[in-house]
Amino acid sequence: MRILLISLIAILFHASAAISNTTISIIHSYHKEYAWEQSLTEGLLQSLPRDASVRHFYLDTKRTPKEEHPVRADNVWEEVRGTAWSLVILCDDNAAKYLGPRLKNGPTPVVYLGINRNPRDYGLFPAPNMTGVLERPLLKRSLHSMCKLVNTEDTKVLILFDSDATSDAVVHEAFGGRSQLDLGKVRVELKQFSLVDKWREALLNAKAEGFDTVYIGLYHTLRDSAGRHVPEDEVLAWANANTPVPIFAFWDFAVGRGKTIGGHVLSAFDQGVAAGEIARRILSGTPPGVIPPQTAQAGTYTFSAYELDRFGIVLPAGIRAQAVIVP
């Protein structure tokens, strides 16, 4: 019995040592202060091994010009490549685009998440050392359920995006690159801008151009006429204060008082949890290549009580019963 006990203690000791020696590199496409990045990181850290040594790298591609992105990726690669990581995690499209091909088919397992384009577009699938979580904003589903809250008849909707690579990916995957389409009686027009003045002008003119609602997509790379990045909080606050029609969202970070009314939204936290669970399987010995890419939780109805009241919108009982209500 004593020998058995000693053996068990030894096994537990070695198992603990193996976990504590786990090193994980998390390469973020964006900056640490970005709300999506913070929520995604929270989800990841909740589901990754607690004793793992984790290091974060930030490409900061929301605030920096596109022409600088390859150089930023090169700089991060120089920091990452010299370490024998237990696992590398690539967060969002730009990290996958710039770093994924350098890691493909290598000895290091890779988990990607927040990917809006097909992983094949970045050359990441198939690859024996890679798998991950796909981000699929439920644009059409959200449009169908939300637009009727404002106009039960023929509805005309404007969707506003910036001109970021992530926005391009969303538009490509959800709408096949089209700028106009009909979803039953819902007529949808999608516009992308790089300059904040043009983005604001489109919102201000929405009602005059016959739009019943506006969906605020991504707005995080908008710049002023001098080429300076406009902080995302500033963009959203301006939209809330100046919109002539009710505004909805596709992502939970844009929902709340002083932001948008809400909608059927995706959560970065859910993306992080799902990716962290995949990472744990890989660190426990499951080869990445046998884990198929997956999507995270299918989104939730999330609304701001203040903004609903402000626009005089009453949620149908079926939606309200499922909804998360925030201030």
XYZ file of N, CA and C in Angstrom, residues 24 40 43-45 47-49 87-91 110-114 131-134 268-283 291 294-297:
129
model
N 2.297 29.278 -23.309
C 1.333 29.624 -24.345
C 1.583 31.051 -24.826
N -12.446 38.761 -25.059
C -11.895 37.530 -25.632
C -10.814 36.949 -24.721
N -12.279 35.273 -21.662
C -12.783 33.943 -21.960
C -11.682 32.917 -22.109
N -10.608 33.306 -22.774
C -9.470 32.409 -22.936
C -8.868 32.017 -21.589
N -8.575 33.004 -20.774
C -7.906 32.729 -19.501
C -8.784 31.925 -18.555
N -10.627 29.423 -19.466
C -10.658 28.009 -19.857
C -9.285 27.406 -20.122
N -8.228 28.207 -20.191
C -6.883 27.663 -20.352
C -6.405 27.083 -19.009
N -5.417 26.187 -19.028
C -4.859 25.672 -17.763
C -4.383 26.811 -16.874
N 1.997 25.920 -27.111
C 0.836 26.232 -27.944
C 0.883 27.705 -28.330
N 0.443 28.000 -29.545
C 0.281 29.384 -29.985
C -1.194 29.605 -30.300
N -1.743 30.722 -29.826
C -3.131 31.096 -30.100
C -3.138 32.364 -30.940
N -3.841 32.330 -32.051
C -3.949 33.467 -32.961
C -5.352 34.057 -32.843
N -5.442 35.295 -32.393
C -6.733 35.932 -32.160
C -7.116 36.858 -33.314
N -1.339 25.050 -32.968
C -1.896 26.394 -33.125
C -3.420 26.331 -33.017
N -3.985 27.238 -32.239
C -5.434 27.416 -32.168
C -5.748 28.840 -32.607
N -6.635 28.991 -33.572
C -7.063 30.326 -33.997
C -8.501 30.551 -33.536
N -8.873 31.810 -33.384
C -10.239 32.159 -33.014
C -10.575 33.540 -33.529
N -11.876 33.817 -33.608
C -12.317 35.110 -34.116
C -12.063 35.273 -35.600
N -6.153 24.174 -35.676
C -7.618 24.146 -35.660
C -8.077 25.364 -34.883
N -9.389 25.562 -34.762
C -9.825 26.729 -34.012
C -11.297 27.010 -34.076
N -11.630 28.276 -33.804
C -13.010 28.728 -33.683
C -13.278 29.810 -34.714
N -14.357 29.642 -35.457
C -14.742 30.596 -36.486
C -15.744 31.598 -35.913
N -17.287 38.080 -27.645
C -15.872 37.693 -27.680
C -15.554 36.718 -26.559
N -16.234 36.865 -25.432
C -16.006 35.974 -24.301
C -16.302 34.527 -24.699
N -17.409 34.315 -25.403
C -17.761 32.965 -25.858
C -16.706 32.409 -26.805
N -16.177 33.276 -27.668
C -15.107 32.852 -28.574
C -13.892 32.388 -27.775
N -13.541 33.169 -26.754
C -12.377 32.828 -25.960
C -12.545 31.525 -25.199
N -13.716 31.319 -24.607
C -13.974 30.086 -23.869
C -13.870 28.876 -24.802
N -14.487 28.978 -25.973
C -14.462 27.856 -26.915
C -13.045 27.536 -27.358
N -12.247 28.572 -27.642
C -10.861 28.345 -28.066
C -10.024 27.775 -26.928
N -10.266 28.252 -25.711
C -9.529 27.739 -24.568
C -9.808 26.268 -24.318
N -11.042 25.854 -24.529
C -11.388 24.442 -24.352
C -10.690 23.563 -25.389
N -10.581 24.065 -26.627
C -9.836 23.338 -27.660
C -8.367 23.240 -27.260
N -7.831 24.357 -26.756
C -6.426 24.375 -26.345
C -6.160 23.335 -25.265
N -7.052 23.197 -24.309
C -6.876 22.216 -23.236
C -6.845 20.793 -23.802
N -7.702 20.514 -24.781
C -7.705 19.185 -25.397
C -6.368 18.894 -26.061
N -5.840 19.910 -26.755
C -4.562 19.724 -27.450
C -3.433 19.523 -26.438
N -3.419 20.322 -25.388
C -2.372 20.202 -24.371
C -2.464 18.880 -23.609
N -9.300 17.693 -34.588
C -10.359 18.548 -34.026
C -10.836 19.486 -35.147
N -14.635 24.904 -35.478
C -16.015 25.010 -35.004
C -16.395 26.461 -34.816
N -17.690 26.697 -34.640
C -18.165 28.026 -34.281
C -18.480 28.036 -32.796
N -18.400 29.214 -32.181
C -18.709 29.339 -30.760
C -20.216 29.414 -30.582
N -20.648 29.769 -29.378
C -22.070 29.905 -29.098
C -22.724 30.797 -30.142
